[in-house]
Amino acid sequence: MFKKILVGYDGSKGGQMALRRAAVMAREYQAQLTALWVQEPLPRYTDLPGEPESEAEAADDYFEGLRKEVAAVAAEQGVSIEMVTRRGHPAKTIVKFAAEGGYDLIVVGHSDHSELWGRLLGDTADRISDHAHCSVLIVKS
């Protein structure tokens, strides 16, 4: 049914559940599986030399940890997985990447936020489902 599955992965509990579901579906459908994590650029102004470099190193360590988590889940399910990192707004980047890559399913986790948080800022999963060109599976934690 699905030939190309994209999972947006952020390491959260919802993201972990989405990754597992996507890996199982990829195995069952013999689909190509890609994990995408999005690094949000933050405006940064500092007078302290070396601070941006230490933050870049911390980000590299964080994303290396995510890569290990993704690889372990893929190995458990016996599927191969492509891992990609992009910079940008999470929802916009995931939707654009999926459209450009011809994915037919996006799998994302849903993190519970307070009602106020959701009303003010929205939710990445909600925005993806509103704007994606293909089916979207939102996995609740």
Short mmCIF file of N, CA, C and O in Angstrom, two decimals:
data_model
loop_
_atom_site.label_atom_id
_atom_site.label_comp_id
_atom_site.label_asym_id
_atom_site.label_seq_id
_atom_site.Cartn_x
_atom_site.Cartn_y
_atom_site.Cartn_z
N MET A 1 0.81 -1.19 0.00
CA MET A 1 0.00 0.00 0.00
C MET A 1 0.85 1.26 0.00
O MET A 1 0.67 2.13 -0.83
N PHE A 2 1.79 1.38 0.95
CA PHE A 2 2.70 2.53 0.97
C PHE A 2 4.06 2.09 0.47
O PHE A 2 4.57 1.06 0.86
N LYS A 3 4.65 2.91 -0.41
CA LYS A 3 5.95 2.57 -0.98
C LYS A 3 7.08 3.40 -0.38
O LYS A 3 8.21 2.95 -0.32
N LYS A 4 6.78 4.63 0.04
CA LYS A 4 7.80 5.50 0.64
C LYS A 4 7.21 6.13 1.90
O LYS A 4 6.24 6.87 1.83
N ILE A 5 7.84 5.83 3.03
CA ILE A 5 7.36 6.32 4.32
C ILE A 5 8.40 7.26 4.91
O ILE A 5 9.59 6.92 4.99
N LEU A 6 7.94 8.41 5.33
CA LEU A 6 8.79 9.40 5.99
C LEU A 6 8.34 9.53 7.43
O LEU A 6 7.16 9.74 7.70
N VAL A 7 9.28 9.41 8.36
CA VAL A 7 8.95 9.62 9.77
C VAL A 7 9.72 10.84 10.25
O VAL A 7 10.93 10.94 10.08
N GLY A 8 8.96 11.79 10.81
CA GLY A 8 9.58 12.94 11.44
C GLY A 8 9.97 12.55 12.85
O GLY A 8 9.12 12.14 13.63
N TYR A 9 11.25 12.66 13.16
CA TYR A 9 11.72 12.15 14.45
C TYR A 9 12.39 13.26 15.25
O TYR A 9 13.28 13.93 14.76
N ASP A 10 11.94 13.41 16.50
CA ASP A 10 12.53 14.43 17.37
C ASP A 10 13.02 13.86 18.70
O ASP A 10 13.47 14.60 19.55
N GLY A 11 12.93 12.55 18.85
CA GLY A 11 13.42 11.93 20.07
C GLY A 11 12.44 11.96 21.23
O GLY A 11 12.71 11.39 22.28
N SER A 12 11.29 12.62 21.07
CA SER A 12 10.28 12.67 22.13
C SER A 12 9.61 11.30 22.28
O SER A 12 9.78 10.42 21.43
N LYS A 13 8.82 11.15 23.33
CA LYS A 13 8.09 9.89 23.52
C LYS A 13 7.17 9.63 22.33
O LYS A 13 7.11 8.51 21.81
N GLY A 14 6.45 10.66 21.88
CA GLY A 14 5.60 10.51 20.69
C GLY A 14 6.41 10.19 19.45
O GLY A 14 6.00 9.38 18.62
N GLY A 15 7.56 10.82 19.32
CA GLY A 15 8.43 10.55 18.17
C GLY A 15 8.95 9.12 18.17
O GLY A 15 9.04 8.48 17.12
N GLN A 16 9.27 8.61 19.35
CA GLN A 16 9.74 7.23 19.46
C GLN A 16 8.65 6.25 19.04
O GLN A 16 8.91 5.27 18.34
N MET A 17 7.42 6.54 19.47
CA MET A 17 6.31 5.66 19.10
C MET A 17 6.04 5.75 17.59
O MET A 17 5.74 4.73 16.95
N ALA A 18 6.15 6.93 17.03
CA ALA A 18 5.97 7.10 15.59
C ALA A 18 7.04 6.35 14.82
O ALA A 18 6.76 5.69 13.80
N LEU A 19 8.27 6.42 15.29
CA LEU A 19 9.37 5.71 14.63
C LEU A 19 9.12 4.21 14.63
O LEU A 19 9.29 3.54 13.60
N ARG A 20 8.71 3.68 15.76
CA ARG A 20 8.44 2.22 15.83
C ARG A 20 7.31 1.83 14.88
O ARG A 20 7.39 0.83 14.17
N ARG A 21 6.25 2.62 14.88
CA ARG A 21 5.11 2.32 14.00
C ARG A 21 5.54 2.38 12.54
O ARG A 21 5.18 1.53 11.73
N ALA A 22 6.32 3.40 12.19
CA ALA A 22 6.79 3.56 10.81
C ALA A 22 7.68 2.38 10.40
O ALA A 22 7.58 1.88 9.27
N ALA A 23 8.54 1.94 11.31
CA ALA A 23 9.43 0.81 10.99
C ALA A 23 8.63 -0.47 10.77
O ALA A 23 8.92 -1.25 9.85
N VAL A 24 7.62 -0.69 11.60
CA VAL A 24 6.77 -1.88 11.43
C VAL A 24 6.03 -1.82 10.09
O VAL A 24 5.98 -2.80 9.35
N MET A 25 5.49 -0.64 9.77
CA MET A 25 4.77 -0.48 8.50
C MET A 25 5.72 -0.66 7.31
O MET A 25 5.35 -1.27 6.31
N ALA A 26 6.92 -0.13 7.42
CA ALA A 26 7.90 -0.29 6.33
C ALA A 26 8.22 -1.76 6.10
O ALA A 26 8.33 -2.21 4.96
N ARG A 27 8.34 -2.51 7.19
CA ARG A 27 8.61 -3.94 7.06
C ARG A 27 7.41 -4.65 6.41
O ARG A 27 7.57 -5.45 5.48
N GLU A 28 6.22 -4.34 6.89
CA GLU A 28 5.02 -5.02 6.39
C GLU A 28 4.74 -4.68 4.93
O GLU A 28 4.30 -5.54 4.17
N TYR A 29 4.93 -3.44 4.54
CA TYR A 29 4.65 -3.01 3.17
C TYR A 29 5.89 -3.09 2.27
O TYR A 29 5.81 -2.75 1.10
N GLN A 30 7.03 -3.48 2.85
CA GLN A 30 8.30 -3.51 2.11
C GLN A 30 8.54 -2.14 1.47
O GLN A 30 8.87 -2.04 0.28
N ALA A 31 8.35 -1.13 2.28
CA ALA A 31 8.47 0.25 1.82
C ALA A 31 9.84 0.83 2.16
O ALA A 31 10.51 0.37 3.08
N GLN A 32 10.20 1.84 1.41
CA GLN A 32 11.41 2.61 1.71
C GLN A 32 11.10 3.50 2.92
O GLN A 32 10.06 4.14 2.98
N LEU A 33 12.01 3.52 3.89
CA LEU A 33 11.79 4.29 5.13
C LEU A 33 12.88 5.33 5.30
O LEU A 33 14.07 5.03 5.17
N THR A 34 12.46 6.54 5.60
CA THR A 34 13.38 7.65 5.84
C THR A 34 13.00 8.33 7.15
O THR A 34 11.84 8.61 7.38
N ALA A 35 13.99 8.59 7.98
CA ALA A 35 13.79 9.38 9.20
C ALA A 35 14.35 10.77 8.95
O ALA A 35 15.47 10.93 8.47
N LEU A 36 13.56 11.76 9.28
CA LEU A 36 13.97 13.15 9.09
C LEU A 36 13.87 13.87 10.42
O LEU A 36 12.85 13.79 11.09
N TRP A 37 14.92 14.53 10.82
CA TRP A 37 14.82 15.43 11.96
C TRP A 37 15.20 16.81 11.51
O TRP A 37 16.05 17.01 10.66
N VAL A 38 14.51 17.76 12.11
CA VAL A 38 14.65 19.15 11.69
C VAL A 38 15.28 19.94 12.82
O VAL A 38 14.82 19.90 13.95
N GLN A 39 16.33 20.64 12.45
CA GLN A 39 17.04 21.49 13.40
C GLN A 39 16.56 22.92 13.18
O GLN A 39 16.73 23.46 12.10
N GLU A 40 15.95 23.48 14.21
CA GLU A 40 15.44 24.84 14.09
C GLU A 40 16.58 25.83 14.31
O GLU A 40 17.24 25.79 15.34
N PRO A 41 16.78 26.72 13.34
CA PRO A 41 17.81 27.76 13.55
C PRO A 41 17.26 28.82 14.49
O PRO A 41 16.13 29.26 14.35
N LEU A 42 18.05 29.18 15.48
CA LEU A 42 17.64 30.21 16.42
C LEU A 42 18.52 31.43 16.21
O LEU A 42 19.72 31.30 16.01
N PRO A 43 17.91 32.61 16.26
CA PRO A 43 18.74 33.80 16.18
C PRO A 43 19.68 33.83 17.38
O PRO A 43 19.26 33.54 18.50
N ARG A 44 20.91 34.12 17.14
CA ARG A 44 21.88 34.01 18.22
C ARG A 44 22.84 35.19 18.14
O ARG A 44 23.47 35.41 17.11
N TYR A 45 22.93 35.91 19.23
CA TYR A 45 23.86 37.02 19.33
C TYR A 45 24.66 36.83 20.61
O TYR A 45 24.10 36.70 21.69
N THR A 46 25.95 36.79 20.48
CA THR A 46 26.79 36.58 21.66
C THR A 46 28.07 37.38 21.52
O THR A 46 28.56 37.62 20.41
N ASP A 47 28.60 37.77 22.65
CA ASP A 47 29.90 38.44 22.68
C ASP A 47 30.97 37.48 23.19
O ASP A 47 32.14 37.84 23.25
N LEU A 48 30.56 36.28 23.59
CA LEU A 48 31.50 35.35 24.17
C LEU A 48 32.13 34.48 23.08
O LEU A 48 31.43 33.74 22.41
N PRO A 49 33.44 34.59 22.90
CA PRO A 49 34.08 33.74 21.89
C PRO A 49 33.98 32.27 22.27
O PRO A 49 34.06 31.92 23.45
N GLY A 50 33.75 31.44 21.30
CA GLY A 50 33.70 30.00 21.53
C GLY A 50 32.32 29.48 21.87
O GLY A 50 32.08 28.28 21.78
N GLU A 51 31.39 30.36 22.27
CA GLU A 51 30.05 29.88 22.65
C GLU A 51 29.31 29.23 21.48
O GLU A 51 28.73 28.16 21.64
N PRO A 52 29.30 29.86 20.29
CA PRO A 52 28.60 29.20 19.17
C PRO A 52 29.20 27.83 18.82
O PRO A 52 28.47 26.90 18.49
N GLU A 53 30.53 27.71 18.93
CA GLU A 53 31.15 26.42 18.62
C GLU A 53 30.72 25.36 19.63
O GLU A 53 30.46 24.21 19.25
N SER A 54 30.65 25.71 20.91
CA SER A 54 30.25 24.71 21.90
C SER A 54 28.79 24.30 21.72
O SER A 54 28.43 23.14 21.92
N GLU A 55 27.95 25.24 21.31
CA GLU A 55 26.56 24.89 21.04
C GLU A 55 26.44 24.00 19.81
O GLU A 55 25.63 23.09 19.77
N ALA A 56 27.27 24.25 18.80
CA ALA A 56 27.27 23.41 17.60
C ALA A 56 27.71 21.99 17.95
O ALA A 56 27.14 21.01 17.46
N GLU A 57 28.71 21.89 18.82
CA GLU A 57 29.17 20.56 19.23
C GLU A 57 28.08 19.83 20.02
O GLU A 57 27.88 18.63 19.85
N ALA A 58 27.37 20.56 20.90
CA ALA A 58 26.27 19.95 21.66
C ALA A 58 25.17 19.47 20.72
O ALA A 58 24.60 18.39 20.91
N ALA A 59 24.87 20.27 19.69
CA ALA A 59 23.85 19.86 18.71
C ALA A 59 24.30 18.62 17.96
O ALA A 59 23.51 17.71 17.72
N ASP A 60 25.58 18.58 17.58
CA ASP A 60 26.10 17.40 16.89
C ASP A 60 25.95 16.16 17.76
O ASP A 60 25.57 15.09 17.27
N ASP A 61 26.26 16.29 19.05
CA ASP A 61 26.13 15.15 19.97
C ASP A 61 24.66 14.71 20.08
O ASP A 61 24.37 13.52 20.09
N TYR A 62 23.75 15.69 20.15
CA TYR A 62 22.32 15.38 20.26
C TYR A 62 21.84 14.62 19.03
O TYR A 62 21.19 13.57 19.14
N PHE A 63 22.21 15.10 17.84
CA PHE A 63 21.74 14.44 16.62
C PHE A 63 22.42 13.08 16.42
O PHE A 63 21.82 12.17 15.86
N GLU A 64 23.63 12.93 16.91
CA GLU A 64 24.28 11.62 16.85
C GLU A 64 23.52 10.62 17.73
O GLU A 64 23.34 9.46 17.35
N GLY A 65 23.03 11.09 18.88
CA GLY A 65 22.22 10.23 19.74
C GLY A 65 20.93 9.81 19.06
O GLY A 65 20.52 8.66 19.15
N LEU A 66 20.31 10.76 18.34
CA LEU A 66 19.08 10.42 17.61
C LEU A 66 19.37 9.39 16.53
O LEU A 66 18.58 8.46 16.32
N ARG A 67 20.48 9.55 15.85
CA ARG A 67 20.85 8.59 14.79
C ARG A 67 20.96 7.18 15.37
O ARG A 67 20.51 6.21 14.77
N LYS A 68 21.58 7.07 16.54
CA LYS A 68 21.75 5.75 17.17
C LYS A 68 20.39 5.15 17.54
O LYS A 68 20.17 3.95 17.36
N GLU A 69 19.48 5.99 18.05
CA GLU A 69 18.14 5.50 18.40
C GLU A 69 17.40 4.99 17.16
O GLU A 69 16.79 3.93 17.18
N VAL A 70 17.48 5.75 16.08
CA VAL A 70 16.79 5.38 14.85
C VAL A 70 17.37 4.09 14.28
O VAL A 70 16.64 3.19 13.88
N ALA A 71 18.69 4.00 14.26
CA ALA A 71 19.34 2.80 13.73
C ALA A 71 18.96 1.57 14.54
O ALA A 71 18.75 0.48 13.98
N ALA A 72 18.85 1.72 15.87
CA ALA A 72 18.50 0.58 16.72
C ALA A 72 17.08 0.09 16.43
O ALA A 72 16.84 -1.12 16.34
N VAL A 73 16.14 1.01 16.26
CA VAL A 73 14.75 0.61 15.97
C VAL A 73 14.67 -0.05 14.59
O VAL A 73 13.99 -1.07 14.42
N ALA A 74 15.37 0.50 13.62
CA ALA A 74 15.36 -0.09 12.28
C ALA A 74 15.94 -1.51 12.32
O ALA A 74 15.39 -2.43 11.70
N ALA A 75 17.02 -1.69 13.07
CA ALA A 75 17.63 -3.02 13.17
C ALA A 75 16.67 -4.00 13.85
O ALA A 75 16.57 -5.16 13.44
N GLU A 76 15.95 -3.55 14.89
CA GLU A 76 14.97 -4.41 15.57
C GLU A 76 13.92 -4.93 14.61
O GLU A 76 13.48 -6.07 14.71
N GLN A 77 13.50 -4.06 13.69
CA GLN A 77 12.44 -4.42 12.75
C GLN A 77 12.99 -5.04 11.47
O GLN A 77 12.21 -5.43 10.58
N GLY A 78 14.30 -5.06 11.32
CA GLY A 78 14.91 -5.67 10.13
C GLY A 78 14.68 -4.86 8.87
O GLY A 78 14.55 -5.44 7.78
N VAL A 79 14.63 -3.54 9.01
CA VAL A 79 14.46 -2.68 7.83
C VAL A 79 15.66 -1.74 7.72
O VAL A 79 16.30 -1.41 8.71
N SER A 80 15.94 -1.32 6.51
CA SER A 80 16.96 -0.30 6.32
C SER A 80 16.29 1.07 6.39
O SER A 80 15.08 1.19 6.10
N ILE A 81 17.04 2.04 6.79
CA ILE A 81 16.47 3.38 6.95
C ILE A 81 17.48 4.43 6.54
O ILE A 81 18.67 4.32 6.85
N GLU A 82 17.00 5.40 5.82
CA GLU A 82 17.82 6.56 5.46
C GLU A 82 17.59 7.61 6.54
O GLU A 82 16.46 7.80 6.99
N MET A 83 18.64 8.29 6.94
CA MET A 83 18.52 9.32 7.97
C MET A 83 18.97 10.66 7.41
O MET A 83 20.05 10.75 6.84
N VAL A 84 18.10 11.66 7.59
CA VAL A 84 18.35 12.97 6.99
C VAL A 84 18.10 14.05 8.04
O VAL A 84 17.16 13.96 8.82
N THR A 85 18.94 15.07 8.04
CA THR A 85 18.76 16.24 8.89
C THR A 85 18.59 17.47 8.00
O THR A 85 19.31 17.62 7.01
N ARG A 86 17.63 18.30 8.34
CA ARG A 86 17.42 19.56 7.62
C ARG A 86 17.25 20.68 8.63
O ARG A 86 16.87 20.45 9.76
N ARG A 87 17.52 21.90 8.21
CA ARG A 87 17.29 23.07 9.04
C ARG A 87 16.00 23.74 8.60
O ARG A 87 15.69 23.74 7.41
N GLY A 88 15.28 24.29 9.56
CA GLY A 88 14.08 25.04 9.22
C GLY A 88 12.97 24.86 10.23
O GLY A 88 13.17 24.29 11.30
N HIS A 89 11.81 25.33 9.86
CA HIS A 89 10.61 25.16 10.67
C HIS A 89 10.18 23.70 10.55
O HIS A 89 10.06 23.19 9.43
N PRO A 90 9.94 22.99 11.66
CA PRO A 90 9.67 21.55 11.57
C PRO A 90 8.54 21.17 10.63
O PRO A 90 8.72 20.33 9.74
N ALA A 91 7.36 21.75 10.79
CA ALA A 91 6.22 21.34 9.96
C ALA A 91 6.46 21.67 8.48
O ALA A 91 6.25 20.82 7.61
N LYS A 92 6.90 22.88 8.21
CA LYS A 92 7.14 23.27 6.82
C LYS A 92 8.21 22.39 6.17
O LYS A 92 8.07 21.98 5.02
N THR A 93 9.26 22.12 6.91
CA THR A 93 10.37 21.34 6.36
C THR A 93 9.94 19.90 6.09
O THR A 93 10.28 19.33 5.04
N ILE A 94 9.19 19.30 7.00
CA ILE A 94 8.74 17.92 6.80
C ILE A 94 7.79 17.83 5.60
O ILE A 94 7.93 16.94 4.76
N VAL A 95 6.84 18.75 5.50
CA VAL A 95 5.89 18.74 4.39
C VAL A 95 6.62 18.94 3.05
O VAL A 95 6.36 18.21 2.08
N LYS A 96 7.54 19.89 3.00
CA LYS A 96 8.29 20.16 1.77
C LYS A 96 9.15 18.96 1.38
O LYS A 96 9.18 18.55 0.22
N PHE A 97 9.84 18.38 2.36
CA PHE A 97 10.71 17.23 2.09
C PHE A 97 9.90 16.05 1.56
O PHE A 97 10.30 15.38 0.61
N ALA A 98 8.73 15.82 2.17
CA ALA A 98 7.87 14.71 1.73
C ALA A 98 7.37 14.92 0.31
O ALA A 98 7.35 13.98 -0.50
N ALA A 99 6.97 16.14 -0.02
CA ALA A 99 6.47 16.42 -1.36
C ALA A 99 7.58 16.27 -2.40
O ALA A 99 7.38 15.65 -3.45
N GLU A 100 8.75 16.82 -2.11
CA GLU A 100 9.86 16.75 -3.06
C GLU A 100 10.35 15.32 -3.25
O GLU A 100 10.80 14.96 -4.33
N GLY A 101 10.25 14.51 -2.19
CA GLY A 101 10.74 13.14 -2.27
C GLY A 101 9.71 12.14 -2.75
O GLY A 101 10.00 10.95 -2.89
N GLY A 102 8.48 12.58 -2.96
CA GLY A 102 7.44 11.68 -3.45
C GLY A 102 6.99 10.65 -2.43
O GLY A 102 6.59 9.55 -2.78
N TYR A 103 7.04 11.02 -1.15
CA TYR A 103 6.60 10.09 -0.09
C TYR A 103 5.08 9.97 -0.15
O TYR A 103 4.38 10.93 -0.47
N ASP A 104 4.57 8.79 0.18
CA ASP A 104 3.12 8.61 0.19
C ASP A 104 2.56 8.45 1.60
O ASP A 104 1.35 8.28 1.77
N LEU A 105 3.42 8.52 2.62
CA LEU A 105 2.96 8.51 4.01
C LEU A 105 3.97 9.25 4.87
O LEU A 105 5.17 9.01 4.77
N ILE A 106 3.45 10.14 5.71
CA ILE A 106 4.26 10.81 6.73
C ILE A 106 3.77 10.29 8.08
O ILE A 106 2.57 10.28 8.35
N VAL A 107 4.69 9.85 8.92
CA VAL A 107 4.36 9.39 10.26
C VAL A 107 5.03 10.32 11.26
O VAL A 107 6.24 10.55 11.18
N VAL A 108 4.24 10.88 12.16
CA VAL A 108 4.77 11.78 13.18
C VAL A 108 4.13 11.45 14.51
O VAL A 108 3.02 10.94 14.58
N GLY A 109 4.84 11.78 15.56
CA GLY A 109 4.30 11.61 16.90
C GLY A 109 3.55 12.86 17.33
O GLY A 109 3.75 13.95 16.79
N HIS A 110 2.68 12.65 18.28
CA HIS A 110 1.93 13.77 18.84
C HIS A 110 2.31 13.91 20.30
O HIS A 110 2.21 12.96 21.07
N SER A 111 2.78 15.08 20.64
CA SER A 111 3.11 15.35 22.04
C SER A 111 1.97 16.11 22.66
O SER A 111 1.44 17.04 22.06
N ASP A 112 1.62 15.72 23.85
CA ASP A 112 0.54 16.42 24.53
C ASP A 112 1.04 17.76 25.06
O ASP A 112 2.04 17.83 25.74
N HIS A 113 0.36 18.79 24.68
CA HIS A 113 0.63 20.12 25.20
C HIS A 113 -0.61 20.58 25.94
O HIS A 113 -1.69 20.05 25.76
N SER A 114 -0.43 21.63 26.71
CA SER A 114 -1.61 22.21 27.36
C SER A 114 -2.51 22.80 26.29
O SER A 114 -2.07 23.09 25.17
N GLU A 115 -3.79 22.99 26.64
CA GLU A 115 -4.73 23.56 25.68
C GLU A 115 -4.29 24.96 25.26
O GLU A 115 -4.39 25.32 24.09
N LEU A 116 -3.78 25.72 26.19
CA LEU A 116 -3.32 27.08 25.89
C LEU A 116 -2.16 27.04 24.91
O LEU A 116 -2.12 27.78 23.93
N TRP A 117 -1.20 26.15 25.14
CA TRP A 117 -0.06 26.01 24.24
C TRP A 117 -0.54 25.69 22.83
O TRP A 117 -0.09 26.29 21.86
N GLY A 118 -1.45 24.74 22.73
CA GLY A 118 -1.95 24.33 21.42
C GLY A 118 -2.67 25.46 20.70
O GLY A 118 -2.50 25.65 19.50
N ARG A 119 -3.46 26.25 21.45
CA ARG A 119 -4.19 27.35 20.82
C ARG A 119 -3.26 28.46 20.36
O ARG A 119 -3.45 29.04 19.30
N LEU A 120 -2.26 28.73 21.16
CA LEU A 120 -1.36 29.84 20.83
C LEU A 120 -0.35 29.48 19.75
O LEU A 120 -0.08 30.27 18.85
N LEU A 121 0.20 28.31 19.84
CA LEU A 121 1.31 27.97 18.95
C LEU A 121 0.99 26.88 17.95
O LEU A 121 1.75 26.67 17.02
N GLY A 122 -0.11 26.17 18.14
CA GLY A 122 -0.40 25.06 17.23
C GLY A 122 0.47 23.88 17.56
O GLY A 122 1.20 23.87 18.53
N ASP A 123 0.39 22.88 16.76
CA ASP A 123 1.13 21.66 16.99
C ASP A 123 1.73 21.22 15.66
O ASP A 123 1.07 21.31 14.63
N THR A 124 2.95 20.75 15.71
CA THR A 124 3.64 20.35 14.48
C THR A 124 2.84 19.29 13.73
O THR A 124 2.66 19.40 12.51
N ALA A 125 2.34 18.28 14.44
CA ALA A 125 1.58 17.21 13.78
C ALA A 125 0.32 17.76 13.12
O ALA A 125 -0.03 17.37 12.00
N ASP A 126 -0.36 18.68 13.81
CA ASP A 126 -1.56 19.28 13.22
C ASP A 126 -1.24 20.06 11.95
O ASP A 126 -1.96 19.97 10.96
N ARG A 127 -0.17 20.81 12.00
CA ARG A 127 0.21 21.60 10.82
C ARG A 127 0.61 20.70 9.64
O ARG A 127 0.30 20.99 8.50
N ILE A 128 1.30 19.61 9.95
CA ILE A 128 1.69 18.68 8.88
C ILE A 128 0.44 18.07 8.25
O ILE A 128 0.32 18.02 7.02
N SER A 129 -0.51 17.65 9.08
CA SER A 129 -1.71 17.03 8.52
C SER A 129 -2.52 18.04 7.72
O SER A 129 -3.20 17.66 6.77
N ASP A 130 -2.47 19.30 8.08
CA ASP A 130 -3.20 20.33 7.33
C ASP A 130 -2.59 20.60 5.96
O ASP A 130 -3.31 20.97 5.02
N HIS A 131 -1.28 20.47 5.82
CA HIS A 131 -0.61 20.92 4.60
C HIS A 131 0.05 19.83 3.77
O HIS A 131 0.53 20.10 2.67
N ALA A 132 0.09 18.61 4.23
CA ALA A 132 0.77 17.54 3.50
C ALA A 132 0.00 17.15 2.24
O ALA A 132 -1.23 17.22 2.20
N HIS A 133 0.72 16.73 1.23
CA HIS A 133 0.13 16.29 -0.04
C HIS A 133 -0.31 14.82 0.03
O HIS A 133 -0.98 14.34 -0.87
N CYS A 134 0.11 14.13 1.11
CA CYS A 134 -0.12 12.68 1.18
C CYS A 134 -0.76 12.33 2.52
O CYS A 134 -1.04 13.20 3.34
N SER A 135 -0.96 11.05 2.74
CA SER A 135 -1.53 10.59 4.01
C SER A 135 -0.58 10.89 5.15
O SER A 135 0.65 10.87 4.99
N VAL A 136 -1.16 11.16 6.32
CA VAL A 136 -0.37 11.45 7.51
C VAL A 136 -0.91 10.58 8.64
O VAL A 136 -2.11 10.55 8.89
N LEU A 137 -0.01 9.87 9.29
CA LEU A 137 -0.37 9.07 10.46
C LEU A 137 0.21 9.76 11.69
O LEU A 137 1.43 9.93 11.79
N ILE A 138 -0.66 10.19 12.59
CA ILE A 138 -0.23 10.84 13.83
C ILE A 138 -0.35 9.80 14.94
O ILE A 138 -1.44 9.32 15.23
N VAL A 139 0.78 9.48 15.54
CA VAL A 139 0.83 8.46 16.59
C VAL A 139 0.83 9.17 17.94
O VAL A 139 1.75 9.93 18.24
N LYS A 140 -0.19 8.91 18.72
CA LYS A 140 -0.30 9.54 20.04
C LYS A 140 0.52 8.76 21.05
O LYS A 140 0.56 7.54 21.02
N SER A 141 1.16 9.51 21.93
CA SER A 141 1.96 8.87 22.98
C SER A 141 1.09 8.55 24.18
O SER A 141 -0.01 9.00 24.30
#
